[in-house]
Short mmCIF file of C-alpha atoms and ligand atoms in Angstrom, two decimals:
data_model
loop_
_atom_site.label_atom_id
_atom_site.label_comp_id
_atom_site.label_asym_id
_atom_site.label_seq_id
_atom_site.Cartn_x
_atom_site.Cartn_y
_atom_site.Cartn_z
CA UNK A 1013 176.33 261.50 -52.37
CA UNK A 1014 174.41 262.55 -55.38
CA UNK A 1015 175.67 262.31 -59.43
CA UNK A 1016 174.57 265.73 -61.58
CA UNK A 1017 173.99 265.11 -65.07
CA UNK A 1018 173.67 268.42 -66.79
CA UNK A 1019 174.61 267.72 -70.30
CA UNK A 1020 172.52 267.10 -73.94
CA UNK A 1021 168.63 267.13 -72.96
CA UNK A 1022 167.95 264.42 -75.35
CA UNK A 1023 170.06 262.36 -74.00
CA UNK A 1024 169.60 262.91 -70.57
CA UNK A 1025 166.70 260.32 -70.50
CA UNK A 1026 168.75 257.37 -71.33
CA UNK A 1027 171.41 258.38 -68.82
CA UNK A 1028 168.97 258.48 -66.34
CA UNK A 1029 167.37 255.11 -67.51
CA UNK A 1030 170.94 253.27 -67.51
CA UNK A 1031 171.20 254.51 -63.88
CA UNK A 1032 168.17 253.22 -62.78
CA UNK A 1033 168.06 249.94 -63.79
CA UNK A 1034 171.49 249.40 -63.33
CA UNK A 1035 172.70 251.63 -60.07
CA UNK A 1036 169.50 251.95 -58.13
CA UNK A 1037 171.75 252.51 -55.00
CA UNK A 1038 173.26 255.59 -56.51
CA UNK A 1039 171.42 258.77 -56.52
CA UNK A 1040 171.55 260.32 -59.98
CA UNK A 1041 169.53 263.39 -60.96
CA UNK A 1042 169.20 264.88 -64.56
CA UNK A 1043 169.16 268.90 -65.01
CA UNK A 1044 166.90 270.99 -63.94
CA UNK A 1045 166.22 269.02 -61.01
CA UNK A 1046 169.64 269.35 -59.00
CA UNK A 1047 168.08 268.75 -55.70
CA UNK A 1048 170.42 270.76 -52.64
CA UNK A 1049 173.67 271.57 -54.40
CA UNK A 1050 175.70 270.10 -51.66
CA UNK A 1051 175.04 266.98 -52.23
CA UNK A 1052 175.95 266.74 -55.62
CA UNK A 1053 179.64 265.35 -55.46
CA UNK A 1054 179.85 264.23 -59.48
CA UNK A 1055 179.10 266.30 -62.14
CA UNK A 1056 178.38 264.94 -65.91
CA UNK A 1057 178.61 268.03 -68.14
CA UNK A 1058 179.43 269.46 -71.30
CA UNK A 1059 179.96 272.83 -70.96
CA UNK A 1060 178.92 273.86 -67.05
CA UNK A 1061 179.13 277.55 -66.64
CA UNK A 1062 181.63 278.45 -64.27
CA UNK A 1063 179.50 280.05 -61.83
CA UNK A 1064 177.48 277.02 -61.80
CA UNK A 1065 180.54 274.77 -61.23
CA UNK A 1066 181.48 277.21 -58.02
CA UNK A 1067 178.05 276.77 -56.63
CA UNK A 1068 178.86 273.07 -56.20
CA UNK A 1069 180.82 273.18 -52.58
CA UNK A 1070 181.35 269.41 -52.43
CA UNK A 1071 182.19 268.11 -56.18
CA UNK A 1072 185.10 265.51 -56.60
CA UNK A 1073 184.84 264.79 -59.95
CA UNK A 1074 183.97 266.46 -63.51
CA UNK A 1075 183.11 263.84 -65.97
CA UNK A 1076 182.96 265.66 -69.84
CA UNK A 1077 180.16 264.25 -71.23
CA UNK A 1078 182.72 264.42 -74.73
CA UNK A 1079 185.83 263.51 -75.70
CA UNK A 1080 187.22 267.05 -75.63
CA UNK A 1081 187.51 268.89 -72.33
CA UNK A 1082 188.43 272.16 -74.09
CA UNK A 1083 185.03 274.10 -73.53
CA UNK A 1084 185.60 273.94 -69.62
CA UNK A 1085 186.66 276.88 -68.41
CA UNK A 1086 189.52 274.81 -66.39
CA UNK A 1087 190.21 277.55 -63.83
CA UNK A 1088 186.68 277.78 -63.03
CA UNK A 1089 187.22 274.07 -61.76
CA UNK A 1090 188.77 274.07 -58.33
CA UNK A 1091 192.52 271.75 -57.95
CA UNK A 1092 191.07 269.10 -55.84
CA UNK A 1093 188.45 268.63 -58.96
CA UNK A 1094 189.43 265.43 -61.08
CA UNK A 1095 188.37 265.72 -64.75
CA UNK A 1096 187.95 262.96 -66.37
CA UNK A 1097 187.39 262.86 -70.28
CA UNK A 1098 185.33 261.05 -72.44
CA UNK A 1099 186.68 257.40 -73.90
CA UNK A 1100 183.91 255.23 -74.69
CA UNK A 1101 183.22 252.45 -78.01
CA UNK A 1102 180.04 255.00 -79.36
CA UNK A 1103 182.41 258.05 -79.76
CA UNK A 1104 185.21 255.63 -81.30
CA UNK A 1105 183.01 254.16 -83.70
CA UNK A 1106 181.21 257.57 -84.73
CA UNK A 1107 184.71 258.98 -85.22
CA UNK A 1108 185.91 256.12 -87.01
CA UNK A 1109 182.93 256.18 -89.41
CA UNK A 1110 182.94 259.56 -90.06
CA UNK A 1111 186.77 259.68 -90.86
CA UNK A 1112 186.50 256.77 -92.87
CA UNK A 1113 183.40 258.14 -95.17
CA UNK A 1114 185.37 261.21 -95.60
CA UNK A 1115 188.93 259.59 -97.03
CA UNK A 1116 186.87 257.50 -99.32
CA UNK A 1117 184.70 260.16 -100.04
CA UNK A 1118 187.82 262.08 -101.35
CA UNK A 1119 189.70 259.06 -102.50
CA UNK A 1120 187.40 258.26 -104.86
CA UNK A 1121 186.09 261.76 -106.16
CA UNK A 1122 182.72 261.49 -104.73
CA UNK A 1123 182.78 265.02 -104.37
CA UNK A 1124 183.64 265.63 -108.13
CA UNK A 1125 181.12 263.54 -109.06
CA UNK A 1126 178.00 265.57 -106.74
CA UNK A 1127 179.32 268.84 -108.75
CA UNK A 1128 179.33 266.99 -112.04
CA UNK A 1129 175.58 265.67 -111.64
CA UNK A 1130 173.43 268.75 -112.19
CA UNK A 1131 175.10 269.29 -115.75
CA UNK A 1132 174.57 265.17 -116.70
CA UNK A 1133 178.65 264.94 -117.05
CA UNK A 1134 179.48 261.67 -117.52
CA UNK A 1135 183.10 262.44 -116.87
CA UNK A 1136 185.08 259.14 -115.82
CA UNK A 1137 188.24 260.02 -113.48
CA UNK A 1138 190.78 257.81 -113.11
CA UNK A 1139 190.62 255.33 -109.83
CA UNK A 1140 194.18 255.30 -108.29
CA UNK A 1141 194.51 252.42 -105.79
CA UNK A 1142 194.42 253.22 -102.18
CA UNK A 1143 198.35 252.16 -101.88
CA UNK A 1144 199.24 255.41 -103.92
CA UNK A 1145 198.06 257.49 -101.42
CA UNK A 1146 198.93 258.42 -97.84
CA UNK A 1147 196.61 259.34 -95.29
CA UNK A 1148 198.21 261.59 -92.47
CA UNK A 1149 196.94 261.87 -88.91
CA UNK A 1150 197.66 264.39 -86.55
CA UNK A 1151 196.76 263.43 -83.15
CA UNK A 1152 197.77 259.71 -82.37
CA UNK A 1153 195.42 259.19 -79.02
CA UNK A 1154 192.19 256.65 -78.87
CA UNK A 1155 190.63 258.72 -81.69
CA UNK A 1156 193.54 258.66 -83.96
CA UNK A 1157 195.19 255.63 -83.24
CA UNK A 1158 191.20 253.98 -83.78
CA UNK A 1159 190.96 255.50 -87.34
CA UNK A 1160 194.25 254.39 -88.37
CA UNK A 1161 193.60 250.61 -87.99
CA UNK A 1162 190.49 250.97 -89.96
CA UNK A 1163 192.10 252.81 -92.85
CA UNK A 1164 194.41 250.38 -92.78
CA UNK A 1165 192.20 247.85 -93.85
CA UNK A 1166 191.96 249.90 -97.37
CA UNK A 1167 195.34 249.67 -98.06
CA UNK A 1168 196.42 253.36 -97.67
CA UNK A 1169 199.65 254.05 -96.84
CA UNK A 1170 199.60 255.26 -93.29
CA UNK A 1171 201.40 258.11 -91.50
CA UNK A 1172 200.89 259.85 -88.08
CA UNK A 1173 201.90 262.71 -86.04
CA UNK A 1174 201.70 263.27 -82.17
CA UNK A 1175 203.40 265.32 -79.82
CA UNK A 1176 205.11 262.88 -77.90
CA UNK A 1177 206.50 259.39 -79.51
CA UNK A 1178 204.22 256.68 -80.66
CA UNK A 1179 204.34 253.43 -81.72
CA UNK A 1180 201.77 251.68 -84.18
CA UNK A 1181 202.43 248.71 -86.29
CA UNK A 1182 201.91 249.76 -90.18
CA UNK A 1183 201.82 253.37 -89.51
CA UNK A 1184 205.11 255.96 -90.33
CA UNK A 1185 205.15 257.69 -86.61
CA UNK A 1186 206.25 260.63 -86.37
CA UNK A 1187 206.66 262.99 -82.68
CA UNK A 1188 207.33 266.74 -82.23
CA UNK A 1189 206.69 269.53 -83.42
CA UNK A 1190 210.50 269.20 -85.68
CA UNK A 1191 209.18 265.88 -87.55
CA UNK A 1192 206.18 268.45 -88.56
CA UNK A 1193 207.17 268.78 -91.67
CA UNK A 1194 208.50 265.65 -92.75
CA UNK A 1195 205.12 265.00 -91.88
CA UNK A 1196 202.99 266.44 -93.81
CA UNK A 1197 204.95 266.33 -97.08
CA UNK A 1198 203.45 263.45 -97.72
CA UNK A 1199 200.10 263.61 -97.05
CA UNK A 1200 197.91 263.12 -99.31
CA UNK A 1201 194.53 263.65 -96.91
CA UNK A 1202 195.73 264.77 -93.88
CA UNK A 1203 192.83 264.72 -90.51
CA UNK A 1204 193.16 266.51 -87.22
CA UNK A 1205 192.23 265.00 -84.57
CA UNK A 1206 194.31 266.81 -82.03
CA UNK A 1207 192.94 268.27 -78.45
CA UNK A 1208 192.44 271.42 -78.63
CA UNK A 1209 195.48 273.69 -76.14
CA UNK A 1210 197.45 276.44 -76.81
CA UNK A 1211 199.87 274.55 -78.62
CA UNK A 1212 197.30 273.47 -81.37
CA UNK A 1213 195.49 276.60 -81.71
CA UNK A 1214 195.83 277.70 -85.18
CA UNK A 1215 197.67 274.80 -85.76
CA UNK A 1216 196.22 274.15 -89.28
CA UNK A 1217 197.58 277.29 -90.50
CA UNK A 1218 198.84 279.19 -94.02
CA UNK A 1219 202.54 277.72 -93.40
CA UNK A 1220 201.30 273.95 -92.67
CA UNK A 1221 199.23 274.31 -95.93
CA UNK A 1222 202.24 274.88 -98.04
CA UNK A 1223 204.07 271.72 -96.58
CA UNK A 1224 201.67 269.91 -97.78
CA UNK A 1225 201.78 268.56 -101.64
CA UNK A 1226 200.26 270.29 -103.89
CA UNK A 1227 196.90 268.66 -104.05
CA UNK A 1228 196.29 267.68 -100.47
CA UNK A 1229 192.95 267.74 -98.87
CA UNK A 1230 192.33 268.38 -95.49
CA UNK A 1231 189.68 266.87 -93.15
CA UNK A 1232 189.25 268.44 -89.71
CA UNK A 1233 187.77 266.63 -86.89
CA UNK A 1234 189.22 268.32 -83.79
CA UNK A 1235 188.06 272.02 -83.16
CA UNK A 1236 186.80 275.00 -84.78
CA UNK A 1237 190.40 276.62 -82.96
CA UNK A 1238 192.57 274.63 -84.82
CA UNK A 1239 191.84 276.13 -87.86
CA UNK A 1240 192.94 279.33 -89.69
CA UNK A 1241 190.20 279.55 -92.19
CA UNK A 1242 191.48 282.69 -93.91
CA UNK A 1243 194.52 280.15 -94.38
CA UNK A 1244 192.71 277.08 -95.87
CA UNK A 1245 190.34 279.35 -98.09
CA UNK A 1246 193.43 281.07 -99.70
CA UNK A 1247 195.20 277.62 -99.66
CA UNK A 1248 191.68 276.65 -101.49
CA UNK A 1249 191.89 279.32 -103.63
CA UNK A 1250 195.24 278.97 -105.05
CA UNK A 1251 194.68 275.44 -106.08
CA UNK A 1252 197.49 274.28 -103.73
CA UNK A 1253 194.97 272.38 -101.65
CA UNK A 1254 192.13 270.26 -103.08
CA UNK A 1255 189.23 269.99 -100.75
CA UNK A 1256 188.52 271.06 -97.05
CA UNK A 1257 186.06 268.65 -95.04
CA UNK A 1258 185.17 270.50 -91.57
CA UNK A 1259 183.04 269.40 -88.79
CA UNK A 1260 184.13 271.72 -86.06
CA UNK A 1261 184.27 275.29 -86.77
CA UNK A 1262 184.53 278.69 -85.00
CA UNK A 1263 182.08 280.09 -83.44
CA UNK A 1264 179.60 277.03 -83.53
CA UNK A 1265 177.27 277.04 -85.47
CA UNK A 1266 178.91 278.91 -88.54
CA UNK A 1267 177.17 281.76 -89.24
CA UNK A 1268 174.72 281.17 -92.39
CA UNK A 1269 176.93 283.74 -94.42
CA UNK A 1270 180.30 282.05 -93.83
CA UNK A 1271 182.15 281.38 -97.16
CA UNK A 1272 182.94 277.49 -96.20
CA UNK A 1273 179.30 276.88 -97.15
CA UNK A 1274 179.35 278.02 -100.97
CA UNK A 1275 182.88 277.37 -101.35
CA UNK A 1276 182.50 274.72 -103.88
CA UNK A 1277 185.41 272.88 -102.15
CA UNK A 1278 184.37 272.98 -98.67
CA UNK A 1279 181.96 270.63 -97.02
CA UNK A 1280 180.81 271.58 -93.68
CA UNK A 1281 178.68 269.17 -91.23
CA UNK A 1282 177.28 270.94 -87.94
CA UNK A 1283 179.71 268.98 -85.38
CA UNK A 1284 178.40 265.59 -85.76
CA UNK A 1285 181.77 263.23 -86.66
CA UNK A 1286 180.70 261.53 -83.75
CA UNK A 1287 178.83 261.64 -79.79
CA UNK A 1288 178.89 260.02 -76.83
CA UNK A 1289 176.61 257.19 -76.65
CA UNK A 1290 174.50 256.53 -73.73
CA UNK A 1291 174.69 252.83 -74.25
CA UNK A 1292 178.10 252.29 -74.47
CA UNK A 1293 178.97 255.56 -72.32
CA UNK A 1294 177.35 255.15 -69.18
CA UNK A 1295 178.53 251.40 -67.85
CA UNK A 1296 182.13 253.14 -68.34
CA UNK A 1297 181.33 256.07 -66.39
CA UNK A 1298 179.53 253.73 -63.70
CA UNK A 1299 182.39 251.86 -63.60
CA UNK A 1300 184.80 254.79 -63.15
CA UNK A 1301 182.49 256.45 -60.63
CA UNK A 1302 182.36 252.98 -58.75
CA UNK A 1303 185.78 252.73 -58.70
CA UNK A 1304 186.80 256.35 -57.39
CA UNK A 1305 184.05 255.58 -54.88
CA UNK A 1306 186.02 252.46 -54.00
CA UNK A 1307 189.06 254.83 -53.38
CA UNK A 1308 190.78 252.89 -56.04
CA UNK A 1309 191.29 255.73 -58.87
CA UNK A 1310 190.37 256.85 -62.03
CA UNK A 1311 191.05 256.13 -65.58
CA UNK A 1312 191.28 258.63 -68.54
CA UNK A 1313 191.92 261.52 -66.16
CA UNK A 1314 192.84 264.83 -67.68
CA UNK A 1315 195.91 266.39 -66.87
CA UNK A 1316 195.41 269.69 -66.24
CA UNK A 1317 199.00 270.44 -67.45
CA UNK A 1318 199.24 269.05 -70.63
CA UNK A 1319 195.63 270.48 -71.17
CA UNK A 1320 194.07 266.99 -72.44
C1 GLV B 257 182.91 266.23 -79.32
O1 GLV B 257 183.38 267.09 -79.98
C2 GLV B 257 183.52 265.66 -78.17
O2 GLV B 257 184.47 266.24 -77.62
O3 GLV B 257 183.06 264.58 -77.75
#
């Protein structure tokens, strides 16, 4: 029984260490060096290619070395396959720092301010408290439900949006696709940080723009897919929409000619909200391995279904 890693190089070191000092009975190898491909029956991976993935005859379990398992080609992944996502503290707390810098970032006109510095403006905007503005989440899993409770310690007023019904104390929940609306009407800053499937793609589109009031800004954290950038430019454009923060675009990276990076009311950062952590990641993927090794399960299994 042999563990594949075959994810980010740089990080491939630390996995490798964790294992080591920590699982010296378990045979873990670190791309290039697969050893005999039948031996390997758990694969760590980001993005495997397919045909890579079929050369493995004895797998039992894909581990995403992210949080999103939307960049595996799923049929390439045979049924008897588990896939197991990505939950871990290091990709919390990235996300949850990243979100956070970005509402306040908005909330209190930092960007304004970075445009106003190379004339010398010493333009004072008014501060409105946190309280007069809601901050709108679509996407109420780990990730969302995480960013919430630190936002909450602002003061914002809190709303969120999920496909199926959640429950979260301070937060104005709303489920399926007919509360959309309601939604978003009264979002100030709205984030996605919804899986990508094909009932998100495009999500983020011309018509949810125009629920939202005039004014909004919109932060996305969840994939390049979800977006209709056409959409948020013109939304841009119009002055309907304020600003546009986007980590995830598509393709990856965004070509150097792309409009979002001289729109003056875009900012774009190169997919780096957050990553997995080796520290933090690997003792719950030991854990998890140990315990389908065990024969008693897996946690934060994907189901193939739902697509997430
Ligand atoms: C990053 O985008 C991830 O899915 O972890």
């Amino acid at each position: 029984m042999s563990v594949l890693y075959r994810s980010g190089a740089p990080r491939a070191a630390a996995w490798a260490r964790f294992f080591k000092d920590n699982a010296p009975d378990i045979d873990f190898r670190t791309w290039p060096d697969a050893g005999e491909l039948e031996e390997i029956e758990y694969l760590v991976s980001w993005a495997a290619p397919a045909a890579f993935i079929a050369s493995l005859p004895n797998l039992k379990v894909l581990f995403s070395s992210g949080a999103g398992i939307d960049h595996i080609d799923l049929s390439a992944v045979p049924d008897h396959v588990q896939i197991v996502r990505m939950v871990e503290p290091g990709i919390i707390n990235g996300m949850v720092e990243y979100v956070t810098l970005s509402v306040l970032a908005l909330h209190r006109d930092f960007f304004d301010y970075v445009a106003m510095q190379p004339s010398g403006a010493w333009n004072p905007l008014e501060v409105p408290p946190a309280s007069s503005r809601t901050v709108g989440v679509m996407g109420l899993g780990v990730l969302g439900q995480a960013v919430l409770q630190r936002l909450s310690t602002f003061g914002f007023r809190l709303s969120g949006w999920n496909r199926s019904p959640r429950n979260i104390a301070g937060v104005a929940c709303h489920a399926g696709a007919h509360t959309l609306d309601q939604f978003l009407g009264r979002c100030d800053i709205l984030i996605c940080l919804l899986p990508l499937t094909d009932a998100t793609k495009g999500i983020l589109n011309a018509r949810l723009f125009a629920a939202l009031p005039r004014g909004a800004s919109v932060i996305n954290v969840g994939r390049g897919g979800h977006l209709d950038q056409a959409a948020l430019l013109a939304a841009l454009d119009s002055g309907h929409l304020s600003r546009a923060i986007v980590d995830v675009t598509d393709p990856e990276p965004l070509p150097p000619d792309h409009r979002f990076w001289t729109h003056p009311r875009v900012f774009v950062t190169p997919h780096v909200a957050s990553m997995t952590q080796p520290d933090t990641a690997a003792p719950i993927m030991l854990a998890n391995l140990r315990s389908h090794m065990r024969g008693d399960g897996l946690r934060d299994v994907v189901d193939r279904k739902r697509g997430y």
